[in-house]
Short mmCIF file of C-alpha atoms in Angstrom, two decimals:
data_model
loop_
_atom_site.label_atom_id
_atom_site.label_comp_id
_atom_site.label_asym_id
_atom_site.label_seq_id
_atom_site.Cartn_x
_atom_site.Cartn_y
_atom_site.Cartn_z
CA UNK I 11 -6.94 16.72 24.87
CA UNK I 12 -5.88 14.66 27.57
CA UNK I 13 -3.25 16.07 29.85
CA UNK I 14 0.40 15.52 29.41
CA UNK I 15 1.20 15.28 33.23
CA UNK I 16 1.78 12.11 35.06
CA UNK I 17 -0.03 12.98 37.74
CA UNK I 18 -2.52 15.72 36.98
CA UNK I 19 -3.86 17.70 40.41
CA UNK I 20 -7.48 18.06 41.18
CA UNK I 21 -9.11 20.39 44.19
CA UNK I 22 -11.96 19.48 45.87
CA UNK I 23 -13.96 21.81 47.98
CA UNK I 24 -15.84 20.91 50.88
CA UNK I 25 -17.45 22.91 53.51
CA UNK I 26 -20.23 22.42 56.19
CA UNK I 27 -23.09 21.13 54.86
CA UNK I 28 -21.57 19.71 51.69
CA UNK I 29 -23.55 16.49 49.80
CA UNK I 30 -21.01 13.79 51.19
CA UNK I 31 -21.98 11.72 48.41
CA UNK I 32 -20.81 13.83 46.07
CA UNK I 33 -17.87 14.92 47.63
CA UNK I 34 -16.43 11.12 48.30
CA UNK I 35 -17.40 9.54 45.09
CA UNK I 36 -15.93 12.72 43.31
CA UNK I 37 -12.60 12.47 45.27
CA UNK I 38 -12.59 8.76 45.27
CA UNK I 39 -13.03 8.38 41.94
CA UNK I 40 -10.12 11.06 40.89
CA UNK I 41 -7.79 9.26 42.90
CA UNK I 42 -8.55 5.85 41.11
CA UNK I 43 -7.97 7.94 37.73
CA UNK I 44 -4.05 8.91 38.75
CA UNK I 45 -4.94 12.15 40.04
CA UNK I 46 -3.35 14.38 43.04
CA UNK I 47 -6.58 15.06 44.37
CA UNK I 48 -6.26 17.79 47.37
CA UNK I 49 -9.53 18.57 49.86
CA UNK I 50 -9.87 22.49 50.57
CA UNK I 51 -12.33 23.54 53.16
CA UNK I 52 -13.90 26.71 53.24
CA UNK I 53 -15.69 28.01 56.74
CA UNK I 54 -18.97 29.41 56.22
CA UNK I 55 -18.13 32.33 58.68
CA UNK I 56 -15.16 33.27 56.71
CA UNK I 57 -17.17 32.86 53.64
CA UNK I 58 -20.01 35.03 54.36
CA UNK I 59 -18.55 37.76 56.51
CA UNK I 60 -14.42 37.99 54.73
CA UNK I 61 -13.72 38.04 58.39
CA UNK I 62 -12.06 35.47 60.86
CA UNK I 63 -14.11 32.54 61.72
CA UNK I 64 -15.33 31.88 64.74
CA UNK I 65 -14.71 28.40 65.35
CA UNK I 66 -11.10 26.78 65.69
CA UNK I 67 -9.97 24.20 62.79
CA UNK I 68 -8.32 21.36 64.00
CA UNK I 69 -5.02 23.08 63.10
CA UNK I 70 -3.91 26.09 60.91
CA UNK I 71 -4.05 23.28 57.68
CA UNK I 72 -6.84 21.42 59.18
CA UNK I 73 -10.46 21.62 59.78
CA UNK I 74 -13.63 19.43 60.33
CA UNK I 75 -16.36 19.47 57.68
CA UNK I 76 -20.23 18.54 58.94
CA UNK I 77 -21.42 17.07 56.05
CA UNK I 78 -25.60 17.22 54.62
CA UNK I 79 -26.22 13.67 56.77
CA UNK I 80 -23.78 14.30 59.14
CA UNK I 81 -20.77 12.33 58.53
CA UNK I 82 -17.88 14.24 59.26
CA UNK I 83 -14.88 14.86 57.28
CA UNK I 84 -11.28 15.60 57.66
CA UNK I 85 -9.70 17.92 54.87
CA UNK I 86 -6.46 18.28 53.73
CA UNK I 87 -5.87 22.31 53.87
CA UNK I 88 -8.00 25.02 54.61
CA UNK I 89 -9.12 27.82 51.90
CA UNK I 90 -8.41 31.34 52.39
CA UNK I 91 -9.97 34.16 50.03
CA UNK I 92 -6.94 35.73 50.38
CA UNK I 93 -4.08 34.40 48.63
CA UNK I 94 -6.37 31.76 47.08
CA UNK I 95 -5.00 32.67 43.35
CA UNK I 96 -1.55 31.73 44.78
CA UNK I 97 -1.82 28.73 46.67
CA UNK I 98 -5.27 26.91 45.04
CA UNK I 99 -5.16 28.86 41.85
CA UNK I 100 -4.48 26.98 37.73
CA UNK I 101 -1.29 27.14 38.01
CA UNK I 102 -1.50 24.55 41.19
CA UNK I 103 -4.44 22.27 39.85
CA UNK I 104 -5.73 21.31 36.50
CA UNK I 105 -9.07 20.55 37.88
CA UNK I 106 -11.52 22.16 40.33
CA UNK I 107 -14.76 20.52 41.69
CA UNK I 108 -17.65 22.21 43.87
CA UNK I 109 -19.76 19.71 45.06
CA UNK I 110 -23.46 20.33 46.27
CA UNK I 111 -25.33 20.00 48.96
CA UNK I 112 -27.30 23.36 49.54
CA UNK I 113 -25.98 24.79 52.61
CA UNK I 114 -22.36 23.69 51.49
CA UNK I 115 -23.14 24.99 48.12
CA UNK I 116 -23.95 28.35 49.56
CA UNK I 117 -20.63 28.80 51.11
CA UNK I 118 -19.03 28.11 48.11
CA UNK I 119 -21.02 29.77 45.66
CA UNK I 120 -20.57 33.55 48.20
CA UNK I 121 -18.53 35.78 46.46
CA UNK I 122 -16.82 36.55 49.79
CA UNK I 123 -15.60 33.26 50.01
CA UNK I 124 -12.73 33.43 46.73
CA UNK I 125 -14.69 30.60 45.37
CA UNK I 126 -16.20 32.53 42.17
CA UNK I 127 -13.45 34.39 41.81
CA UNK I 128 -11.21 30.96 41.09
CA UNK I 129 -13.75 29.62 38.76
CA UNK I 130 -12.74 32.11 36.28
CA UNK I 131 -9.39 31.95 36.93
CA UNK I 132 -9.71 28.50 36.00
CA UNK I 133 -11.70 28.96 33.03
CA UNK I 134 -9.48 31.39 31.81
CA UNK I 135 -6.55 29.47 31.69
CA UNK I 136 -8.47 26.92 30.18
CA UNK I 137 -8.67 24.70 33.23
CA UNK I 138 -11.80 22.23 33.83
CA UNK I 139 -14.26 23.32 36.70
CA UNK I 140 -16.77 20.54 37.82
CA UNK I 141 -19.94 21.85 39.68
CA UNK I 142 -22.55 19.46 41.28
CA UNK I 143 -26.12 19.49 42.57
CA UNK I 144 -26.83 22.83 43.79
CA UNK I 145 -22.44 23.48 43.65
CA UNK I 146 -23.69 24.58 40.03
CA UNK I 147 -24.92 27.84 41.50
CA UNK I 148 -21.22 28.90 41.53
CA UNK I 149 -21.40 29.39 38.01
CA UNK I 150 -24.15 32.41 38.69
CA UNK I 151 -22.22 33.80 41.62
CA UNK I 152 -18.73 33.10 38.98
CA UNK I 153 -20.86 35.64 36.54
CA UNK I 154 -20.20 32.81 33.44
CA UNK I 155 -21.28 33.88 30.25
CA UNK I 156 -24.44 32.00 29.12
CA UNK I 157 -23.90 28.25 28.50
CA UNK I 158 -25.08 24.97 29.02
CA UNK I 159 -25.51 23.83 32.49
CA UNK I 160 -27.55 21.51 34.76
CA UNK I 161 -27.66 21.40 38.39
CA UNK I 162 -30.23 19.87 41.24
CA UNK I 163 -33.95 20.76 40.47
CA UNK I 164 -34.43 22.93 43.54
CA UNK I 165 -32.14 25.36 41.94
CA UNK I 166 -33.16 24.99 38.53
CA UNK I 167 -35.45 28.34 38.82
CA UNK I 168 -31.93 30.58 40.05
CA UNK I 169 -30.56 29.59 36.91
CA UNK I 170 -31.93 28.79 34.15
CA UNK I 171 -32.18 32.91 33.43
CA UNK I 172 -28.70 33.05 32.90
CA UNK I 173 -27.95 29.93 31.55
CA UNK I 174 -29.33 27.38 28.63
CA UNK I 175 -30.36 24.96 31.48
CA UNK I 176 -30.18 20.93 30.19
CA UNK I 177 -31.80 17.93 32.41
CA UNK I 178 -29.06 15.66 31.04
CA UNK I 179 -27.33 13.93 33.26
CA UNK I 180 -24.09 15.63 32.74
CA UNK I 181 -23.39 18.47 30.90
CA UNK I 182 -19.88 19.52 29.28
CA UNK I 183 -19.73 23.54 27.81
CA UNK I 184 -16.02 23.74 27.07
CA UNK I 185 -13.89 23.24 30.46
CA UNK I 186 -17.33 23.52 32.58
CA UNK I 187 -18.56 20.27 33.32
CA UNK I 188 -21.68 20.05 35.73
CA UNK I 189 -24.28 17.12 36.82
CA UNK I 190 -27.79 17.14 38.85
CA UNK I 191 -26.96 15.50 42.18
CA UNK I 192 -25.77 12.72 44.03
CA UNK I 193 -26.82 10.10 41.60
CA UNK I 194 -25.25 11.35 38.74
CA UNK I 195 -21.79 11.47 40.81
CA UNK I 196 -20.44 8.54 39.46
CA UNK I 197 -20.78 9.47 35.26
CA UNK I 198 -19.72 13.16 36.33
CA UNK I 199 -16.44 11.79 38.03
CA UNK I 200 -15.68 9.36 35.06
CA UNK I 201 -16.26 11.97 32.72
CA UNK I 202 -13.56 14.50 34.46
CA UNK I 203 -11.06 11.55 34.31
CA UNK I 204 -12.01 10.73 30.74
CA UNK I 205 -11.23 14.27 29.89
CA UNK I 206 -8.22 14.81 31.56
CA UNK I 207 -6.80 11.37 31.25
CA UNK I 208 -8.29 10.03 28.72
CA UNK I 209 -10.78 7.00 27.27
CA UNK I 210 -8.08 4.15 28.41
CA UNK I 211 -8.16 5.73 32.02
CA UNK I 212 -11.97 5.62 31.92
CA UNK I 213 -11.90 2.40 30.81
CA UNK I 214 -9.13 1.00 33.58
CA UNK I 215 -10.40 2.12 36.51
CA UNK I 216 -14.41 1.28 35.65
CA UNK I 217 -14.43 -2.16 36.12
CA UNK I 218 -12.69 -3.00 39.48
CA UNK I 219 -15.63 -0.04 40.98
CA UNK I 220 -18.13 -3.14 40.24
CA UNK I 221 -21.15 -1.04 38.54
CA UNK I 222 -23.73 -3.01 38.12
CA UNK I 223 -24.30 -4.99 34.72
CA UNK I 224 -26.38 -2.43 32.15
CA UNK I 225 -25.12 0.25 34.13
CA UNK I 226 -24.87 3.35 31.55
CA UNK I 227 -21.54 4.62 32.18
#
């Protein structure tokens, strides 16, 4: 069912060495569809040692993310493990996204990093959780029951143990909704806001994005 809010809210977690592609079209995209969309960055130090990271951000809310190609991105708040249930938890957001990118996706997907630990939380409130490219390895770390699920080829072989693993484009199993990589982006991103907002709100915000004609979504 599509939400009831106005203005449903949407996290979006970046950290270095996330796919930008993903990341921006994902984010982009939400904001055409009416959501809040917030950008939460989580330091790989932090991440894989639960400890202090090394480097500054640019301020206690701010930090720098090095992207796969190198751009360089600005989020809006900084994630924190600790107190992450509180502050980035269902109750804030009706919609969490973990983009790829492998290095970026193996920040997120470290249990150290709070990161698995909020995917259920999200998914048991029965809360939608996007997953992208190799971002869909958070649903292993997450310890999801077995579902469908499709990620990035080169990570195919980590999961397709534990999960019934599909090479369509993009994959809904309940409130987990994942795609293959930075291609796919675009039908992913439209599918969350079709979801959440609904067929009309797919429909609205398609055509002014200029998709080519034939385009399948």
């Amino acid at each position: 069912m599509p939400s009831t809010s106005a203005n449903p809210k949407a996290l979006v977690l970046i950290a270095d060495g996330t796919e930008e592609m993903e990341f921006t079209i994902t984010y982009d995209t939400l904001v055409r569809g009416g959501f809040d969309t917030t950008s939460a960055f989580v330091d790989t130090f932090r991440a894989q040692t639960g400890s202090q990271p090394e480097r500054k951000a640019v301020s206690d809310n701010l930090a720098v993310a090095t992207c796969s190609r190198g751009v360089k991105i600005i989020a809006d708040t900084v994630f924190e493990a600790e107190g992450a249930s509180e502050k980035f938890g269902p109750d804030k957001f009706d919609l969490l996204v973990i983009p790829g990118g492998m290095i970026g996706a193996k920040t997120l997907s470290d249990k150290k990093s709070g990161v698995p630990k909020l995917v259920r939380e999200y998914l048991d409130k029965d809360k939608y959780v996007g997953m992208i490219c190799a971002g869909s390895l958070a649903a292993k770390s997450a310890e999801l029951p077995r579902q469908p699920l499709t990620s990035h080829p080169s990570v195919k072989e980590e999961l397709e143990s534990s999960f019934d693993y599909s090479e369509e484009s993009v994959v809904i199993s309940g409130k987990l909704v994942t795609t293959r990589g930075p291609g796919s982006t675009f039908p992913f991103a439209l599918t969350l806001v079709e979801l959440i907002q609904g067929k009309d709100k797919r429909k609205e915000i398609s055509p002014p994005m200029m998709f080519p004609p034939q385009t399948p979504w």
